[in-house]
Structure formats: structure tokens, C-alpha cells
Amino acid sequence: MTITDSETFAQQWTAWHQQHETVRADRHGFLAITGLHWLTGEPQRFPDAPGEWWTGPEGVVVRLADDDELLVDGVPVRGEHSFGVIPERGGVTAEFGDAVVEVARRGGSDVVRPRHPDSPVLAAYQGTTAYPADPRWAVTGRYVPFEEPRPTTVGAVVEGLQHVYDAPGRIEFSLDGQPLTLTAFNGPTPGSLFVLFTDQTSGVTTYAANRSLKVDVPAADGTVMLDFNRATNLPCAYTEFATCPLPPAENHLPVAVEAGEKAPGTA
């Protein structure tokens, strides 16, 4: 790769990273979360959200006081409102004042996570450092689908919580001549993938629990690009109110991936 190509590569990475930081610091993003409230069958009130909340076979319900109102999908809601059954890793966001409340399902349980733009975590956020972009860490790999997707149970940063993902296949690649593999999960768009991983920098310069990397839809021959320069921290690196999954055991790489985002507070 020529110097010009390296410069273009760095410029593209900088634009991507700036956009990622903008999304991370959104006034209603995960840095704005002020509480992680686990719902039960008994109505509960929380200091950072209106109403009383509970869950049951028919899903999550809120009962608002006479002077309270939520906006759900832009529609004003008063009194008692049912959010219905929320799918695993799904969620609904309702607005109140200048804040929102996320109603979600994680690890088989329903939760409420209010998000306030004056959150202390958001107010204190000064950005995330990363390794300098280096084309060396943009690695071509090969996606190998499993005969059938494999339900894969992984732990979470919340003790006792588990997440189950369908793993459609693995990605084979090499770094410095060393053959490596990563179990891949389905990504946010059809055909795309993502991987959760740790490596020899984890707990040293990068976040100890996990990092995430999005992978575009594989080419017809299975070719994929693993650009570790775009490895990112999950919300649990910044807030105690996250339920982030841990990587499967086989996704600990026995090499130091000195690329992508560093742990918060790391120079």
C-alpha cells in the first residue's frame, strides 16, 4: 500500500471514528442512562422515570399518575399502558420531558432504563482514544458457514445473566502468519456479521471484558474484511447500567491486536 493509500485509509478511519463518537455521545445514547431497573410482577416506582412499572405474561405495563404523560411512537399515553411482550434484545423507547425511557428485554428479563441528557456519565465524557489507524490491521478473511446456525450461550457483564446468539459460522484469517478463527454472530442488517472478542491487549490497553467488530456481508466466495481498526467498546465499558455480552471462549485471540478503541481513560 502506498503512502497516499495509507493517508486515505487514515482519513476514512478518522471520519468513521468521529461519527461513531457523535452517536456515542448522543443526548439519549447509552452514556445518558441513569438506571437499570429489573421488572417483576410487583409494581415498582423509580426515581428517574414516571409511573409504576411491572411485567407479566402479557408483557410490560406502566401506570402513570394523572399529571404524567409518555410519548410512545409519537402518540401521547396517559393512565395505564401496555407495551406488550418485548422480544429478546428488543426494545421500545418512550419520551417524557427532555428524557426517554428504554423498555427492553435482556437475558430473559424485562428492564427499564431511563436516559437523561444531564446524566453525569454523559456530562463527563471526553471521548475515547484509539490506536492510530494502520492498514496492517485490515485483514482479509474467509467466512465458513456452519451446516446449521449454532445457538451459542455467552455470559454477560451482569453476574448471573446469559445471552444466547445464533452463530451462523466462523471467520478464518491469519495475523503475522498465525492462523486464527472467530465465531461470528448475525449482524444488524441481513447477511452482515459481528464478532465479540478479547486479545492480549484486553485489560492492558483495551477494555478487559470485550470488544466488538462489525463485518460486512461476505462475498460470494466467502471473503470478508476484518478491519480491527474499527473494533469498538461496548456500552459496559462506560456505564454500570449495561448488560453487554461476553465473547465466547474461543474468541480470545492469542495475539495483541493493537488496533481499534482503547479502554476509557487510556491515553
JSON list of C-alpha atoms in Angstrom, two decimals, residues 112-244:
[
{"chain": "A", "resi": 112, "resn": "VAL", "atom": "CA", "xyz": [-36.47, -0.20, 32.24]},
{"chain": "A", "resi": 113, "resn": "ARG", "atom": "CA", "xyz": [-33.51, 2.11, 31.51]},
{"chain": "A", "resi": 114, "resn": "PRO", "atom": "CA", "xyz": [-34.21, 5.85, 31.65]},
{"chain": "A", "resi": 115, "resn": "ARG", "atom": "CA", "xyz": [-31.90, 8.12, 29.64]},
{"chain": "A", "resi": 116, "resn": "HIS", "atom": "CA", "xyz": [-31.43, 11.73, 30.71]},
{"chain": "A", "resi": 117, "resn": "PRO", "atom": "CA", "xyz": [-29.36, 14.27, 28.77]},
{"chain": "A", "resi": 118, "resn": "ASP", "atom": "CA", "xyz": [-27.95, 15.64, 32.04]},
{"chain": "A", "resi": 119, "resn": "SER", "atom": "CA", "xyz": [-26.57, 12.23, 33.04]},
{"chain": "A", "resi": 120, "resn": "PRO", "atom": "CA", "xyz": [-23.27, 12.62, 34.95]},
{"chain": "A", "resi": 121, "resn": "VAL", "atom": "CA", "xyz": [-21.63, 9.98, 32.75]},
{"chain": "A", "resi": 122, "resn": "LEU", "atom": "CA", "xyz": [-22.57, 11.83, 29.57]},
{"chain": "A", "resi": 123, "resn": "ALA", "atom": "CA", "xyz": [-21.57, 15.19, 31.04]},
{"chain": "A", "resi": 124, "resn": "ALA", "atom": "CA", "xyz": [-18.13, 13.86, 31.99]},
{"chain": "A", "resi": 125, "resn": "TYR", "atom": "CA", "xyz": [-17.45, 12.10, 28.68]},
{"chain": "A", "resi": 126, "resn": "GLN", "atom": "CA", "xyz": [-14.36, 13.44, 26.90]},
{"chain": "A", "resi": 127, "resn": "GLY", "atom": "CA", "xyz": [-14.01, 10.95, 24.08]},
{"chain": "A", "resi": 128, "resn": "THR", "atom": "CA", "xyz": [-12.40, 7.58, 23.53]},
{"chain": "A", "resi": 129, "resn": "THR", "atom": "CA", "xyz": [-8.81, 7.20, 22.40]},
{"chain": "A", "resi": 130, "resn": "ALA", "atom": "CA", "xyz": [-7.80, 4.60, 19.84]},
{"chain": "A", "resi": 131, "resn": "TYR", "atom": "CA", "xyz": [-4.71, 3.20, 18.25]},
{"chain": "A", "resi": 132, "resn": "PRO", "atom": "CA", "xyz": [-3.60, 5.09, 15.12]},
{"chain": "A", "resi": 133, "resn": "ALA", "atom": "CA", "xyz": [-5.26, 3.67, 12.02]},
{"chain": "A", "resi": 134, "resn": "ASP", "atom": "CA", "xyz": [-2.94, 1.18, 10.34]},
{"chain": "A", "resi": 135, "resn": "PRO", "atom": "CA", "xyz": [-3.78, -0.79, 7.15]},
{"chain": "A", "resi": 136, "resn": "ARG", "atom": "CA", "xyz": [-1.87, -3.74, 8.63]},
{"chain": "A", "resi": 137, "resn": "TRP", "atom": "CA", "xyz": [-4.88, -4.45, 10.84]},
{"chain": "A", "resi": 138, "resn": "ALA", "atom": "CA", "xyz": [-7.34, -4.58, 7.94]},
{"chain": "A", "resi": 139, "resn": "VAL", "atom": "CA", "xyz": [-7.20, -8.32, 7.35]},
{"chain": "A", "resi": 140, "resn": "THR", "atom": "CA", "xyz": [-8.86, -10.40, 4.64]},
{"chain": "A", "resi": 141, "resn": "GLY", "atom": "CA", "xyz": [-10.57, -13.49, 6.00]},
{"chain": "A", "resi": 142, "resn": "ARG", "atom": "CA", "xyz": [-12.90, -16.24, 4.87]},
{"chain": "A", "resi": 143, "resn": "TYR", "atom": "CA", "xyz": [-16.36, -16.83, 6.25]},
{"chain": "A", "resi": 144, "resn": "VAL", "atom": "CA", "xyz": [-17.19, -20.53, 6.71]},
{"chain": "A", "resi": 145, "resn": "PRO", "atom": "CA", "xyz": [-20.90, -21.10, 7.43]},
{"chain": "A", "resi": 146, "resn": "PHE", "atom": "CA", "xyz": [-21.96, -23.91, 9.73]},
{"chain": "A", "resi": 147, "resn": "GLU", "atom": "CA", "xyz": [-24.34, -26.54, 8.35]},
{"chain": "A", "resi": 148, "resn": "GLU", "atom": "CA", "xyz": [-26.93, -25.12, 10.75]},
{"chain": "A", "resi": 149, "resn": "PRO", "atom": "CA", "xyz": [-26.75, -21.98, 12.91]},
{"chain": "A", "resi": 150, "resn": "ARG", "atom": "CA", "xyz": [-25.44, -22.89, 16.35]},
{"chain": "A", "resi": 151, "resn": "PRO", "atom": "CA", "xyz": [-27.22, -21.44, 19.39]},
{"chain": "A", "resi": 152, "resn": "THR", "atom": "CA", "xyz": [-24.33, -20.06, 21.45]},
{"chain": "A", "resi": 153, "resn": "THR", "atom": "CA", "xyz": [-24.72, -19.11, 25.10]},
{"chain": "A", "resi": 154, "resn": "VAL", "atom": "CA", "xyz": [-22.36, -16.45, 26.42]},
{"chain": "A", "resi": 155, "resn": "GLY", "atom": "CA", "xyz": [-22.04, -14.72, 29.75]},
{"chain": "A", "resi": 156, "resn": "ALA", "atom": "CA", "xyz": [-22.67, -11.06, 30.46]},
{"chain": "A", "resi": 157, "resn": "VAL", "atom": "CA", "xyz": [-21.11, -8.26, 32.48]},
{"chain": "A", "resi": 158, "resn": "VAL", "atom": "CA", "xyz": [-24.10, -8.61, 34.80]},
{"chain": "A", "resi": 159, "resn": "GLU", "atom": "CA", "xyz": [-23.42, -11.56, 37.10]},
{"chain": "A", "resi": 160, "resn": "GLY", "atom": "CA", "xyz": [-25.81, -14.45, 36.53]},
{"chain": "A", "resi": 161, "resn": "LEU", "atom": "CA", "xyz": [-27.12, -13.09, 33.22]},
{"chain": "A", "resi": 162, "resn": "GLN", "atom": "CA", "xyz": [-26.68, -15.02, 29.97]},
{"chain": "A", "resi": 163, "resn": "HIS", "atom": "CA", "xyz": [-27.23, -14.16, 26.32]},
{"chain": "A", "resi": 164, "resn": "VAL", "atom": "CA", "xyz": [-27.99, -16.65, 23.55]},
{"chain": "A", "resi": 165, "resn": "TYR", "atom": "CA", "xyz": [-26.98, -15.83, 19.97]},
{"chain": "A", "resi": 166, "resn": "ASP", "atom": "CA", "xyz": [-27.31, -17.84, 16.79]},
{"chain": "A", "resi": 167, "resn": "ALA", "atom": "CA", "xyz": [-23.83, -18.30, 15.35]},
{"chain": "A", "resi": 168, "resn": "PRO", "atom": "CA", "xyz": [-24.18, -18.84, 11.60]},
{"chain": "A", "resi": 169, "resn": "GLY", "atom": "CA", "xyz": [-20.50, -19.60, 11.04]},
{"chain": "A", "resi": 170, "resn": "ARG", "atom": "CA", "xyz": [-16.88, -18.77, 11.75]},
{"chain": "A", "resi": 171, "resn": "ILE", "atom": "CA", "xyz": [-14.30, -16.46, 10.18]},
{"chain": "A", "resi": 172, "resn": "GLU", "atom": "CA", "xyz": [-10.86, -17.83, 9.37]},
{"chain": "A", "resi": 173, "resn": "PHE", "atom": "CA", "xyz": [-7.94, -15.44, 8.96]},
{"chain": "A", "resi": 174, "resn": "SER", "atom": "CA", "xyz": [-4.31, -15.01, 9.90]},
{"chain": "A", "resi": 175, "resn": "LEU", "atom": "CA", "xyz": [-2.19, -12.38, 11.63]},
{"chain": "A", "resi": 176, "resn": "ASP", "atom": "CA", "xyz": [1.56, -12.39, 11.06]},
{"chain": "A", "resi": 177, "resn": "GLY", "atom": "CA", "xyz": [1.26, -15.87, 9.60]},
{"chain": "A", "resi": 178, "resn": "GLN", "atom": "CA", "xyz": [-0.66, -17.28, 12.58]},
{"chain": "A", "resi": 179, "resn": "PRO", "atom": "CA", "xyz": [-3.97, -18.95, 11.62]},
{"chain": "A", "resi": 180, "resn": "LEU", "atom": "CA", "xyz": [-6.89, -17.75, 13.76]},
{"chain": "A", "resi": 181, "resn": "THR", "atom": "CA", "xyz": [-10.66, -18.11, 13.87]},
{"chain": "A", "resi": 182, "resn": "LEU", "atom": "CA", "xyz": [-13.57, -16.17, 15.34]},
{"chain": "A", "resi": 183, "resn": "THR", "atom": "CA", "xyz": [-17.12, -17.37, 15.89]},
{"chain": "A", "resi": 184, "resn": "ALA", "atom": "CA", "xyz": [-19.45, -14.89, 14.19]},
{"chain": "A", "resi": 185, "resn": "PHE", "atom": "CA", "xyz": [-22.95, -13.80, 15.13]},
{"chain": "A", "resi": 186, "resn": "ASN", "atom": "CA", "xyz": [-25.64, -12.29, 12.90]},
{"chain": "A", "resi": 187, "resn": "GLY", "atom": "CA", "xyz": [-25.19, -8.57, 12.38]},
{"chain": "A", "resi": 188, "resn": "PRO", "atom": "CA", "xyz": [-27.75, -5.75, 12.40]},
{"chain": "A", "resi": 189, "resn": "THR", "atom": "CA", "xyz": [-28.50, -5.96, 8.68]},
{"chain": "A", "resi": 190, "resn": "PRO", "atom": "CA", "xyz": [-29.38, -9.10, 6.66]},
{"chain": "A", "resi": 191, "resn": "GLY", "atom": "CA", "xyz": [-26.27, -11.10, 5.84]},
{"chain": "A", "resi": 192, "resn": "SER", "atom": "CA", "xyz": [-23.92, -8.96, 7.90]},
{"chain": "A", "resi": 193, "resn": "LEU", "atom": "CA", "xyz": [-21.98, -10.32, 10.85]},
{"chain": "A", "resi": 194, "resn": "PHE", "atom": "CA", "xyz": [-20.35, -9.18, 14.05]},
{"chain": "A", "resi": 195, "resn": "VAL", "atom": "CA", "xyz": [-17.80, -10.69, 16.37]},
{"chain": "A", "resi": 196, "resn": "LEU", "atom": "CA", "xyz": [-17.12, -10.23, 20.07]},
{"chain": "A", "resi": 197, "resn": "PHE", "atom": "CA", "xyz": [-13.51, -10.82, 21.03]},
{"chain": "A", "resi": 198, "resn": "THR", "atom": "CA", "xyz": [-10.72, -10.30, 23.50]},
{"chain": "A", "resi": 199, "resn": "ASP", "atom": "CA", "xyz": [-6.99, -10.45, 22.85]},
{"chain": "A", "resi": 200, "resn": "GLN", "atom": "CA", "xyz": [-3.65, -9.94, 24.57]},
{"chain": "A", "resi": 201, "resn": "THR", "atom": "CA", "xyz": [-4.29, -6.19, 24.95]},
{"chain": "A", "resi": 202, "resn": "SER", "atom": "CA", "xyz": [-7.54, -6.79, 26.89]},
{"chain": "A", "resi": 203, "resn": "GLY", "atom": "CA", "xyz": [-7.23, -5.43, 30.39]},
{"chain": "A", "resi": 204, "resn": "VAL", "atom": "CA", "xyz": [-3.96, -3.70, 29.46]},
{"chain": "A", "resi": 205, "resn": "THR", "atom": "CA", "xyz": [-4.67, -1.01, 26.89]},
{"chain": "A", "resi": 206, "resn": "THR", "atom": "CA", "xyz": [-8.13, -2.13, 25.78]},
{"chain": "A", "resi": 207, "resn": "TYR", "atom": "CA", "xyz": [-11.31, -2.87, 27.72]},
{"chain": "A", "resi": 208, "resn": "ALA", "atom": "CA", "xyz": [-10.96, -6.14, 29.60]},
{"chain": "A", "resi": 209, "resn": "ALA", "atom": "CA", "xyz": [-14.38, -7.72, 29.02]},
{"chain": "A", "resi": 210, "resn": "ASN", "atom": "CA", "xyz": [-14.91, -7.44, 25.29]},
{"chain": "A", "resi": 211, "resn": "ARG", "atom": "CA", "xyz": [-14.64, -5.51, 22.06]},
{"chain": "A", "resi": 212, "resn": "SER", "atom": "CA", "xyz": [-16.97, -5.69, 19.07]},
{"chain": "A", "resi": 213, "resn": "LEU", "atom": "CA", "xyz": [-16.29, -5.66, 15.35]},
{"chain": "A", "resi": 214, "resn": "LYS", "atom": "CA", "xyz": [-18.86, -5.35, 12.57]},
{"chain": "A", "resi": 215, "resn": "VAL", "atom": "CA", "xyz": [-18.30, -7.36, 9.40]},
{"chain": "A", "resi": 216, "resn": "ASP", "atom": "CA", "xyz": [-19.95, -6.61, 6.07]},
{"chain": "A", "resi": 217, "resn": "VAL", "atom": "CA", "xyz": [-21.88, -9.24, 4.12]},
{"chain": "A", "resi": 218, "resn": "PRO", "atom": "CA", "xyz": [-19.41, -11.89, 2.87]},
{"chain": "A", "resi": 219, "resn": "ALA", "atom": "CA", "xyz": [-18.64, -12.01, -0.83]},
{"chain": "A", "resi": 220, "resn": "ALA", "atom": "CA", "xyz": [-19.94, -14.93, -2.90]},
{"chain": "A", "resi": 221, "resn": "ASP", "atom": "CA", "xyz": [-16.69, -16.84, -2.26]},
{"chain": "A", "resi": 222, "resn": "GLY", "atom": "CA", "xyz": [-16.86, -16.16, 1.49]},
{"chain": "A", "resi": 223, "resn": "THR", "atom": "CA", "xyz": [-14.27, -13.39, 1.52]},
{"chain": "A", "resi": 224, "resn": "VAL", "atom": "CA", "xyz": [-14.70, -10.86, 4.32]},
{"chain": "A", "resi": 225, "resn": "MET", "atom": "CA", "xyz": [-12.74, -7.91, 5.64]},
{"chain": "A", "resi": 226, "resn": "LEU", "atom": "CA", "xyz": [-11.84, -7.77, 9.33]},
{"chain": "A", "resi": 227, "resn": "ASP", "atom": "CA", "xyz": [-10.78, -4.18, 9.93]},
{"chain": "A", "resi": 228, "resn": "PHE", "atom": "CA", "xyz": [-9.64, -4.28, 13.54]},
{"chain": "A", "resi": 229, "resn": "ASN", "atom": "CA", "xyz": [-9.04, -0.54, 13.36]},
{"chain": "A", "resi": 230, "resn": "ARG", "atom": "CA", "xyz": [-12.81, -0.31, 13.75]},
{"chain": "A", "resi": 231, "resn": "ALA", "atom": "CA", "xyz": [-13.04, -2.52, 16.84]},
{"chain": "A", "resi": 232, "resn": "THR", "atom": "CA", "xyz": [-15.22, -0.68, 19.34]},
{"chain": "A", "resi": 233, "resn": "ASN", "atom": "CA", "xyz": [-16.07, -0.71, 23.01]},
{"chain": "A", "resi": 234, "resn": "LEU", "atom": "CA", "xyz": [-19.49, -1.88, 24.11]},
{"chain": "A", "resi": 235, "resn": "PRO", "atom": "CA", "xyz": [-21.63, 0.25, 26.46]},
{"chain": "A", "resi": 236, "resn": "CYS", "atom": "CA", "xyz": [-20.41, -1.71, 29.52]},
{"chain": "A", "resi": 237, "resn": "ALA", "atom": "CA", "xyz": [-17.00, -0.05, 29.12]},
{"chain": "A", "resi": 238, "resn": "TYR", "atom": "CA", "xyz": [-18.62, 3.24, 30.13]},
{"chain": "A", "resi": 239, "resn": "THR", "atom": "CA", "xyz": [-21.64, 2.58, 32.32]},
{"chain": "A", "resi": 240, "resn": "GLU", "atom": "CA", "xyz": [-22.63, 0.16, 35.06]},
{"chain": "A", "resi": 241, "resn": "PHE", "atom": "CA", "xyz": [-26.16, 0.14, 33.63]},
{"chain": "A", "resi": 242, "resn": "ALA", "atom": "CA", "xyz": [-25.31, -2.09, 30.64]},
{"chain": "A", "resi": 243, "resn": "THR", "atom": "CA", "xyz": [-25.94, -5.82, 30.15]},
{"chain": "A", "resi": 244, "resn": "CYS", "atom": "CA", "xyz": [-23.31, -6.43, 27.47]}
]
